[in-house]
Coordinates of C-alpha atoms in Angstrom, one line a residue:
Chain A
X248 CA -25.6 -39.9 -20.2
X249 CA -22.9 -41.6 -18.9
X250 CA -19.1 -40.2 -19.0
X251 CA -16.8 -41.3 -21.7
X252 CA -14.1 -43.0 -19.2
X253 CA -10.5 -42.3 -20.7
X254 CA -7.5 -45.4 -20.9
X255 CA -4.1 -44.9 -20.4
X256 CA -4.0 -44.8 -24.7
X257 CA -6.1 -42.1 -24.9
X258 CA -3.7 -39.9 -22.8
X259 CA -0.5 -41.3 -24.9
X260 CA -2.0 -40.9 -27.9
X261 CA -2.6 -37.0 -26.6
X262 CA 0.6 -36.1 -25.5
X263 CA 2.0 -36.9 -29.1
X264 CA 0.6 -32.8 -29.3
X265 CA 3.1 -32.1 -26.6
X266 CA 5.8 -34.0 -28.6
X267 CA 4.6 -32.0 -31.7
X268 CA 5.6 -29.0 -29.7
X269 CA 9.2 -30.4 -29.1
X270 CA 9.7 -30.9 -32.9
X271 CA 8.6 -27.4 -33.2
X272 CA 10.8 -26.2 -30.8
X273 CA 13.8 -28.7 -32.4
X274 CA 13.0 -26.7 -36.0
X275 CA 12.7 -23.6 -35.0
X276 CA 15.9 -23.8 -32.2
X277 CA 13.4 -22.6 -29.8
X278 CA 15.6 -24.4 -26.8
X279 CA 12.4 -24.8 -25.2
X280 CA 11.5 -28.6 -26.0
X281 CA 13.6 -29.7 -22.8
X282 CA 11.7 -27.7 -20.6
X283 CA 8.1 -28.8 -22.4
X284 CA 8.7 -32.7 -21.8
X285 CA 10.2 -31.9 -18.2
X286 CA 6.7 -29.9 -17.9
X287 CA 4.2 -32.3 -19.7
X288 CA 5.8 -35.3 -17.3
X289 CA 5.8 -33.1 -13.7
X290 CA 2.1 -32.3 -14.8
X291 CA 0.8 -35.5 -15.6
X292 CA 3.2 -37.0 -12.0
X293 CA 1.3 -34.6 -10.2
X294 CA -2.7 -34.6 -11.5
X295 CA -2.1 -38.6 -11.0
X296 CA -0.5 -38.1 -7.1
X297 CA -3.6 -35.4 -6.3
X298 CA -6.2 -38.2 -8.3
X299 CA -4.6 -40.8 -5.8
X300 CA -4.8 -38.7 -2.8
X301 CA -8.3 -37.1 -3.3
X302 CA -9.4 -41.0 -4.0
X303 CA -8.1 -41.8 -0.8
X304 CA -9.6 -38.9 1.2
X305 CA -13.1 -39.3 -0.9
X306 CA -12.7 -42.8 0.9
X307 CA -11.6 -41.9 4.1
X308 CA -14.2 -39.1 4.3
X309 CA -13.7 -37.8 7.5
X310 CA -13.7 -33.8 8.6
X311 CA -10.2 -33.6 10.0
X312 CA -8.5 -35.0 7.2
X313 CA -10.7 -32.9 4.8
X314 CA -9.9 -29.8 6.9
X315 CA -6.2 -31.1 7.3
X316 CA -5.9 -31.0 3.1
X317 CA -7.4 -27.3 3.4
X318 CA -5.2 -26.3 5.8
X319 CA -2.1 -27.1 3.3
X320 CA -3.4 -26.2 0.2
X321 CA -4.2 -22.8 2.2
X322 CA -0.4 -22.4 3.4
X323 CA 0.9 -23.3 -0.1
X324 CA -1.3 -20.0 -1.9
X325 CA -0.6 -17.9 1.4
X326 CA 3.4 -18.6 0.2
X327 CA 2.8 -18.1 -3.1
X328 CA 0.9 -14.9 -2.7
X329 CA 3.7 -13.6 -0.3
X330 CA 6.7 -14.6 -2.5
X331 CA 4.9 -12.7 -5.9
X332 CA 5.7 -9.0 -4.6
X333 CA 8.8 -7.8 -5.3
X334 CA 8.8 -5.7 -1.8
X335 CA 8.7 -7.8 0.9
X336 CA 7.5 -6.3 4.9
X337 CA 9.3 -7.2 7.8
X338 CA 8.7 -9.8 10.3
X339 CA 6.5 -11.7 7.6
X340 CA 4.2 -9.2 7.0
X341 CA 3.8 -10.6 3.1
X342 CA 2.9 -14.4 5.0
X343 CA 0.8 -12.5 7.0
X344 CA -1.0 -11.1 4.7
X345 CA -1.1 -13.4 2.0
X346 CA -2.2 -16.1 4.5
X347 CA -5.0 -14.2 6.3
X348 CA -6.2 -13.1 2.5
X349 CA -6.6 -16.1 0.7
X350 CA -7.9 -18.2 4.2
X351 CA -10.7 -15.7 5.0
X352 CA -11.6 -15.6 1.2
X353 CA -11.5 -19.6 1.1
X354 CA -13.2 -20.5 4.1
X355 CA -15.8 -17.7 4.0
X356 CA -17.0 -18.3 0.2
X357 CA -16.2 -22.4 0.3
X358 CA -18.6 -22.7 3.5
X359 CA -21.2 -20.2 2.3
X360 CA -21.3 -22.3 -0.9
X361 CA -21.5 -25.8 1.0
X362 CA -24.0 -24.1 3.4
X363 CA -26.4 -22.3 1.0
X364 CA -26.6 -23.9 -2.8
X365 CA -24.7 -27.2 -2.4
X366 CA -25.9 -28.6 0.4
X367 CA -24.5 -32.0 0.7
X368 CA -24.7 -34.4 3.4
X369 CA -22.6 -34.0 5.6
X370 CA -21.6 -30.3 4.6
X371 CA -18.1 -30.6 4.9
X372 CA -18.1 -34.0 3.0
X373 CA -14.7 -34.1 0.9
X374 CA -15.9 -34.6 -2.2
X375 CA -17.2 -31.4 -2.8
X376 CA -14.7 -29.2 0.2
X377 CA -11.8 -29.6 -1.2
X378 CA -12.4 -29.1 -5.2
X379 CA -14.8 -26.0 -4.0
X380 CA -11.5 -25.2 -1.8
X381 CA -9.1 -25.4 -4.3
X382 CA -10.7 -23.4 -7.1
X383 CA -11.7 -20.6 -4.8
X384 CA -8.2 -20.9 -3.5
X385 CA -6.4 -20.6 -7.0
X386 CA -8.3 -17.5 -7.6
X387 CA -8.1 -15.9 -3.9
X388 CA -3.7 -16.6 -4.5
X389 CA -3.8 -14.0 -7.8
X390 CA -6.3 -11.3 -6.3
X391 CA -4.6 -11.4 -3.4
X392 CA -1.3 -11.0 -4.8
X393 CA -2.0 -8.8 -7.0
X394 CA -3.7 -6.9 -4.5
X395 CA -0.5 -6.9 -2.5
X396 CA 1.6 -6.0 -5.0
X397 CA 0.4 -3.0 -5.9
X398 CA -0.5 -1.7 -2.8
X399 CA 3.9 -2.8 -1.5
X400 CA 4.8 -1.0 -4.9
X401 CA 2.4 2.0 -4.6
X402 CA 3.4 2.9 -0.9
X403 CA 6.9 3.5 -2.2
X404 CA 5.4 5.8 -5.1
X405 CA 2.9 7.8 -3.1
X406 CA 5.1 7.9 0.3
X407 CA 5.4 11.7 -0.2
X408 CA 2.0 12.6 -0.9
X409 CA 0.5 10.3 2.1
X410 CA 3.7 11.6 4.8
X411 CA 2.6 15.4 3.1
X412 CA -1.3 14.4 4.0
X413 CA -0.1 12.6 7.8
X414 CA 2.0 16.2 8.4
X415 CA -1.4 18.7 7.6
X416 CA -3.1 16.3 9.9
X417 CA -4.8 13.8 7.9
X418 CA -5.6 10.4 9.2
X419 CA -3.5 7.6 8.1
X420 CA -6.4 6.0 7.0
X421 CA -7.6 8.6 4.8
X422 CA -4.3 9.6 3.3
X423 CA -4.0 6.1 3.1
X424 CA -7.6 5.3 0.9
X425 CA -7.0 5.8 -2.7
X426 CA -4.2 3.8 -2.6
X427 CA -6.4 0.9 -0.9
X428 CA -8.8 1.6 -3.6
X429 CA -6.1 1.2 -6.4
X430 CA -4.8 -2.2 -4.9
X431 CA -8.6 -3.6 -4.2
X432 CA -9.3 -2.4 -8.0
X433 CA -6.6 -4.2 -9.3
X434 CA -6.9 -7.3 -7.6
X435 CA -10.9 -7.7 -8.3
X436 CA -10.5 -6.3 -12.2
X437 CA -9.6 -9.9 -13.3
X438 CA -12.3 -11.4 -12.4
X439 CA -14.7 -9.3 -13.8
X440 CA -13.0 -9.7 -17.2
X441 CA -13.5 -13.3 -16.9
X442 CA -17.0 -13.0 -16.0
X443 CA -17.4 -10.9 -18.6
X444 CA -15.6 -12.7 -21.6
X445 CA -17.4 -15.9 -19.7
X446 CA -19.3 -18.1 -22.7
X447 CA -18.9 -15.7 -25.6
X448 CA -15.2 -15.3 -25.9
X449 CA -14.0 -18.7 -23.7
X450 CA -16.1 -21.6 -22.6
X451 CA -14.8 -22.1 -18.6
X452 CA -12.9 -24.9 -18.1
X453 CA -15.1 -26.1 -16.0
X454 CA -18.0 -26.1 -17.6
X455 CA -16.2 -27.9 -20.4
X456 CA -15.3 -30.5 -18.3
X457 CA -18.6 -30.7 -16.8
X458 CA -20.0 -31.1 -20.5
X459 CA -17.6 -34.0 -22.0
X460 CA -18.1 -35.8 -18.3
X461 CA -21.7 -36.1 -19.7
X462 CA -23.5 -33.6 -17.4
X463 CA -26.0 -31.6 -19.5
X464 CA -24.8 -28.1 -20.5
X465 CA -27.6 -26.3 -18.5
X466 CA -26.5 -28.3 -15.5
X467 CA -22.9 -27.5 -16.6
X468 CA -23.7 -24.3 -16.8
X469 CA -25.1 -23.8 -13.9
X470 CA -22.5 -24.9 -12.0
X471 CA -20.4 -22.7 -14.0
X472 CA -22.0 -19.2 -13.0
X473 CA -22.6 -20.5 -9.3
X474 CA -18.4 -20.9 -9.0
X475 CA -18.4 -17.8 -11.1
X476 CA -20.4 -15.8 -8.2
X477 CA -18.6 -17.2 -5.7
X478 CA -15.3 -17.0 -7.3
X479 CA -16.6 -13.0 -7.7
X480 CA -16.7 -12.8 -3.6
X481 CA -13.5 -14.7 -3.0
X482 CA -11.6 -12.5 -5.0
X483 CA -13.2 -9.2 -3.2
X484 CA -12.4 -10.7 0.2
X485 CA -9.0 -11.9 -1.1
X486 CA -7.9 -8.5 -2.6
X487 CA -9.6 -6.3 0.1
X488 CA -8.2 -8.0 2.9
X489 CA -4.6 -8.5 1.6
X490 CA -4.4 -4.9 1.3
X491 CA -5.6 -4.1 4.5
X492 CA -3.3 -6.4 6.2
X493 CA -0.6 -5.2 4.1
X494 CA -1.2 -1.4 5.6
X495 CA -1.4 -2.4 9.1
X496 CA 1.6 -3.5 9.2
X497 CA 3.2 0.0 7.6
X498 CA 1.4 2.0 10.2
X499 CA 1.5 2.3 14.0
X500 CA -0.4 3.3 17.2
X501 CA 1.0 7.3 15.8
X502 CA -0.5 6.5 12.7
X503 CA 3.2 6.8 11.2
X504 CA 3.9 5.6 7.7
X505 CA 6.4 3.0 8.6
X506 CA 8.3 2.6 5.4
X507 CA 10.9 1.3 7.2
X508 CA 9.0 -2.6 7.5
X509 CA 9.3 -2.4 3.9
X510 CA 12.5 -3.7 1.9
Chain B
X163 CA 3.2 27.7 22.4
X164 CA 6.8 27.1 24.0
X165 CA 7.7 23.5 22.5
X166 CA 10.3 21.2 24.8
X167 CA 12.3 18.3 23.6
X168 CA 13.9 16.3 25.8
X169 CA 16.6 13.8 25.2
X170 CA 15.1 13.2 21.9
X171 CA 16.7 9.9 20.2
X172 CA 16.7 8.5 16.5
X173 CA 18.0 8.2 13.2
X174 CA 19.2 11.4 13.6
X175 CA 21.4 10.5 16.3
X176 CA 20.5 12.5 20.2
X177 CA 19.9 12.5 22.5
X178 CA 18.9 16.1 21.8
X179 CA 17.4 18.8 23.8
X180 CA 16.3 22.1 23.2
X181 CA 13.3 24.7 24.1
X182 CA 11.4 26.7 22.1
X183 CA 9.7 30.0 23.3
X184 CA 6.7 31.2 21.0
X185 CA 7.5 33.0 18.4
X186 CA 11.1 32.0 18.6
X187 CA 13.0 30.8 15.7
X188 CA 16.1 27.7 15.2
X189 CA 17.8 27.2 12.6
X190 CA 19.9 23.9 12.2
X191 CA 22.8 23.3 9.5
X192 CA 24.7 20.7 8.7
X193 CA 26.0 18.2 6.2
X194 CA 23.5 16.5 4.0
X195 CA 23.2 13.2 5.5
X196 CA 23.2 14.5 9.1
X197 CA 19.9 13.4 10.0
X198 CA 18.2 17.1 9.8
X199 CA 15.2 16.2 8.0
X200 CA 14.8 13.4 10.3
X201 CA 15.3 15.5 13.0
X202 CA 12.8 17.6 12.1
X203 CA 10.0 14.3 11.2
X204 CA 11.1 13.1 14.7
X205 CA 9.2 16.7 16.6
X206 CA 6.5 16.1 14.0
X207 CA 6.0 12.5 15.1
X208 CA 6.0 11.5 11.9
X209 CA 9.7 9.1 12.3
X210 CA 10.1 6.9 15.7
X211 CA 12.1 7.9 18.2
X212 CA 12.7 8.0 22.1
X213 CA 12.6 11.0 24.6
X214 CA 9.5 13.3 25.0
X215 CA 8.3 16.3 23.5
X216 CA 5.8 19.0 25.1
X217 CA 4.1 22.1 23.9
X218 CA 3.1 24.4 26.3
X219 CA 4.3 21.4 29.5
X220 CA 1.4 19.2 27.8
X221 CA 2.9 15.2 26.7
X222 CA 2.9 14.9 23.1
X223 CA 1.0 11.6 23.8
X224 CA -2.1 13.2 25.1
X225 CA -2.8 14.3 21.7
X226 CA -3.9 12.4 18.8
X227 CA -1.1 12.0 16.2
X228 CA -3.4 14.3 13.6
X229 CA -3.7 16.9 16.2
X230 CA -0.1 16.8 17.0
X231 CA 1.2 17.3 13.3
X232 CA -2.0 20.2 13.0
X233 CA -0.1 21.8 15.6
X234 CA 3.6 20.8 15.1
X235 CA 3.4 21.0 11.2
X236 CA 6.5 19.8 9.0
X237 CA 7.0 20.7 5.5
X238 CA 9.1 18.4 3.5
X239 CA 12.0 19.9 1.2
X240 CA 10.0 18.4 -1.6
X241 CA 6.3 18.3 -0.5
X242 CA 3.9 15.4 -2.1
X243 CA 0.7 16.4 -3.3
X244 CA -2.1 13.5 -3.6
X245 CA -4.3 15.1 -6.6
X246 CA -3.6 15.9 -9.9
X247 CA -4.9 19.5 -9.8
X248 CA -4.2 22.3 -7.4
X249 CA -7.2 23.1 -6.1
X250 CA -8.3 19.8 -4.1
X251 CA -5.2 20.8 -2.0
X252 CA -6.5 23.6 -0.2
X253 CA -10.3 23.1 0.8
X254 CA -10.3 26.7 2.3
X255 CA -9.9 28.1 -1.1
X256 CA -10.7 31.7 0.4
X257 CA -8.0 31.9 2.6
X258 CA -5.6 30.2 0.4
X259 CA -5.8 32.7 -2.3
X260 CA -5.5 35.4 0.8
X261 CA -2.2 34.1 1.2
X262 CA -0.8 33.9 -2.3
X263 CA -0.3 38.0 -3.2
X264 CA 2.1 37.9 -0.4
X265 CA 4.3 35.3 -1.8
X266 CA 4.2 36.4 -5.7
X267 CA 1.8 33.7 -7.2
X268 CA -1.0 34.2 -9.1
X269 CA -4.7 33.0 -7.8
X270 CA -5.1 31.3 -11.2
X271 CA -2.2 28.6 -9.6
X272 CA -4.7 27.4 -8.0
X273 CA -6.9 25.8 -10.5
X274 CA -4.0 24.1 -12.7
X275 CA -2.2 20.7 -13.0
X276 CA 0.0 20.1 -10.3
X277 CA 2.7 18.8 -12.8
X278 CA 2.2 22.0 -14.2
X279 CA 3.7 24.4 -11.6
X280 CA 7.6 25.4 -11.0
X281 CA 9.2 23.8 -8.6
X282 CA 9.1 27.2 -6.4
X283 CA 5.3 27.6 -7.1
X284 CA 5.1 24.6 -5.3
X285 CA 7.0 25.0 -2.4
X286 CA 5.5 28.3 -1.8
X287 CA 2.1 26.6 -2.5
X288 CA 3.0 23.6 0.1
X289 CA 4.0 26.2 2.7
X290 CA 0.1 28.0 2.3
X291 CA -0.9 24.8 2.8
X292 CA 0.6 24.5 6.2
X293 CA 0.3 27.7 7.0
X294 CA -3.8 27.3 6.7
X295 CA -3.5 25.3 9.7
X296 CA -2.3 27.9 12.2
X297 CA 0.1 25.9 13.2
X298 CA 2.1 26.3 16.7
X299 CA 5.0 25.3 15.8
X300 CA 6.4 25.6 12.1
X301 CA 9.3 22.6 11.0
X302 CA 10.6 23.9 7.3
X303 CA 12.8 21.9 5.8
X304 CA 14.8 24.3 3.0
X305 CA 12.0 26.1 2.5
X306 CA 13.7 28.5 0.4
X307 CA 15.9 26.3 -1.3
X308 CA 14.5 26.6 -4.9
X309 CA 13.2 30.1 -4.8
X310 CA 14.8 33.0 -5.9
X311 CA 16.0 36.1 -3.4
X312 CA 12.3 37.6 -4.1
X313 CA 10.5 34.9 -3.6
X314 CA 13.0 34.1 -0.4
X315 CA 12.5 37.4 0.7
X316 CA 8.4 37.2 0.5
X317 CA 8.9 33.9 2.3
X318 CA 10.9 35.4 5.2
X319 CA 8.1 38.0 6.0
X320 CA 5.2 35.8 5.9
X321 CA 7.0 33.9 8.7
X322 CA 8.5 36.9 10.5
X323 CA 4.4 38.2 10.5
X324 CA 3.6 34.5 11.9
X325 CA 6.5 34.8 14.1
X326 CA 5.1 37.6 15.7
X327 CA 2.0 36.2 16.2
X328 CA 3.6 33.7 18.4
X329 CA 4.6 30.8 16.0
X330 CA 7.6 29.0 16.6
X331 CA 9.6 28.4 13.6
X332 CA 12.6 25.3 13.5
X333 CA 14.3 25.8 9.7
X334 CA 16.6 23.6 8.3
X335 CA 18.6 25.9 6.0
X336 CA 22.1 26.7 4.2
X337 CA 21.6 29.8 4.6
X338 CA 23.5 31.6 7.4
X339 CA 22.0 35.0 6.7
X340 CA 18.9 33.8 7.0
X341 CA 18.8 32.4 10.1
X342 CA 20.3 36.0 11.2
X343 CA 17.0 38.0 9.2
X344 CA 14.2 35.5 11.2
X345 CA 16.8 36.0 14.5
X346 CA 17.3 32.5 14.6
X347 CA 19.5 31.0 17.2
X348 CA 21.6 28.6 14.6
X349 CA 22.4 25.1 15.5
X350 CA 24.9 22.7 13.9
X351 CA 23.8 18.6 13.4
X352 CA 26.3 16.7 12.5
X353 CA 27.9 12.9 13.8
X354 CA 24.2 12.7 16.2
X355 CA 25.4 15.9 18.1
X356 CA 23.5 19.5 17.9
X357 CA 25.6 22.1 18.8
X358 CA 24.6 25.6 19.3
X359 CA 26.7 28.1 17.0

């Protein structure tokens, strides 16, 4: 079956739903229809600009422009997941951390993916790299910052029972664990939500697309719980290593807790 | 175990210097604000800071930071506790409720919410919990600070007993007849500068 291939008029005659939404907002003196339009129009500027570029990469094909496009759409999510917390660490520790996190968890579930069920030839060819990238990526930015966030906002909230633990003696790292456990927990819980919810309450986006793009919906589906798995071990490496990068940086070689990096 | 600082810097201010024979006792006063708490974190190793600190002429760096702060052992004016009942607190549950007659609390404390006990019960709690390490050297920040003269009074001869048995005690207290009942030489912190009274 061949994909239904969508004109210019298809799209107009779509966004009249997104003009709906501005008389709504009109009616109702929502104040919000301004913001819609300004929304609908940077949305559809920027799908066409990355449809443009990832055409001309497709074309270009080679590994260092591939890996070049990685390497940016890996520093935007780092920035991202370090701008989310409200406590920031010192010296970058939030870039740090958000940019180790959502890397490792990228390059380490993207590769395993090309390497071990995709397979295409060449590996890295761009076609699938960068789409595998970016949906791994966009999941890796919210563990990771959610992972971050409550481990930054926690260590402010525990600091009395970890310094009591650190003065009886404890090691940092064991004073240190439940709240690892709590950030880890609520960076991963997500996901298993969606995984969970996946085909009986929403049917992925993905998937969907997949489907009306005329792939059959076994294939589709397919697809679907092979990004679901790996989306599962990006999010784990994501969460667990932006905490642990996070708690590095508010310890030191006297296993201190060195609230002070944190404002 | 005769603790030596020397030209100890910080938050606090410093550089400060001061020995400690064992079973000796300091007490420091001085505004709120002074730096004595940190003072105090600063021998525990738990704040950085410049200088160098010895027990018995052995570097504070040949020990691991956990063996240091078994030894040197600080208790906060408002100590933390990391479960939600009592009794996960004090693994040597034996010796804990040994301890607990002499400073007027029931045994039963010890198997109730945390969020449960008086704000005494838990200082005198927190201090058992240091005390089960055998510590050297004792850092008490206001220990007795929300107890009443009893409970002080129960407090002052646990570490009088402790003193005898060669533990070093540094208080941070308001208390100016206290320092004189553990024979404390009293110290004043204030602008950086400690200044025997």
């Amino acid at each position: 079956m061949n994909p239904i291939l969508l004109t210019p008029t298809d799209l107009i005659i779509a966004s009249s739903l997104v003009v709906l939404d501005a008389v709504v907002s009109v009616w109702l003196g929502l104040r919000l229809h301004q913001q819609l339009l300004v929304a609908a129009v940077r949305c559809t500027i920027q799908l066409l600009l990355v449809g443009y570029l990832l055409r001309f990469v497709f074309a270009i094909d080679t590994p260092a422009l591939t890996l070049g496009l990685v390497l940016v759409m890996v520093a935007i999510a780092g920035r991202e997941v370090a701008a989310r917390p409200e406590k920031k660490l010192a010296r970058y520790g939030n870039q740090v951390a958000g940019l180790s996190a959502v890397a490792l968890a990228t390059f380490v579930t993207a590769i395993f993916a090309l390497a071990t069920a995709l397979r295409p030839h060449p590996w890295y060819a761009a076609r699938y790299a960068i789409p595998l990238a970016g949906i791994m990526l966009g999941n890796a930015l919210n563990a990771a910052s959610l992972s971050l966030d409550a481990l930054l906002s926690g260590v402010m909230r525990e600091r009395a029972a970890i310094e009591a633990q650190l003065a009886l003696g404890v090691r940092f790292r064991d004073a240190t664990k439940p709240l690892i456990r709590a950030s880890v927990r609520r960076g991963i819980l997500p996901i298993i939500n969606v995984m969970s919810a996946a085909g009986i309450v929403t049917l992925p986006g993905i998937m969907t697309g997949q489907i009306l793009a005329g792939l059959s919906p076994i294939e589709a589906v397919k697809y679907q719980i092979l990004l679901m798995f790996l989306l599962a071990g990006a999010v784990g490496i994501a969460a667990v290593s932006a905490a642990y990068f996070a708690i590095a940086r508010l310890t030191d070689d006297r296993e201190r807790l060195r609230i002070d990096r944190l404002g | 175990m005769r603790l030596v600082a020397s030209g100890l810097t910080g938050a606090a201010g410093g550089p400060f210097d001061f020995s400690l024979q064992p079973g000796a006792a300091m007490a420091i006063t001085g505004p709120s604000g002074a730096g004595k708490s940190v003072l105090l974190r600063m021998i525990a190793d738990l704040d950085p800071h410049g200088g160098t600190v010895t027990l018995d002429g052995a570097d504070r760096a040949i020990f691991t930071a956990p063996a240091w702060r078994k030894r040197v052992a600080y208790l906060a004016a408002e100590p933390g506790w990391w479960h939600d009942d009592t009794a996960p607190h004090f693994p040597d549950r034996a010796r804990a409720e040994a301890l607990m007659p002499g400073l007027a609390l029931d045994p039963k404390l010890l198997v109730q919410p945390v969020h449960r006990l008086s704000t005494g019960e838990r200082m005198r709690l927190a201090l058992i919990r240091v005390l089960l390490n055998d510590p050297a050297v004792l850092l008490l920040d206001e220990p007795t600070g929300a107890l009443d003269p009893h409970a002080t009074s129960l407090v002052e001869t646990i570490l009088l007993e402790r003193q005898r048995t060669g533990t070093a005690l540094i208080i941070v207290t308001h208390d100016m007849d206290q320092a004189a009942r553990l024979g404390a030489r009293r110290f004043h912190l204030e602008a950086g500068t400690l200044t025997p009274q």
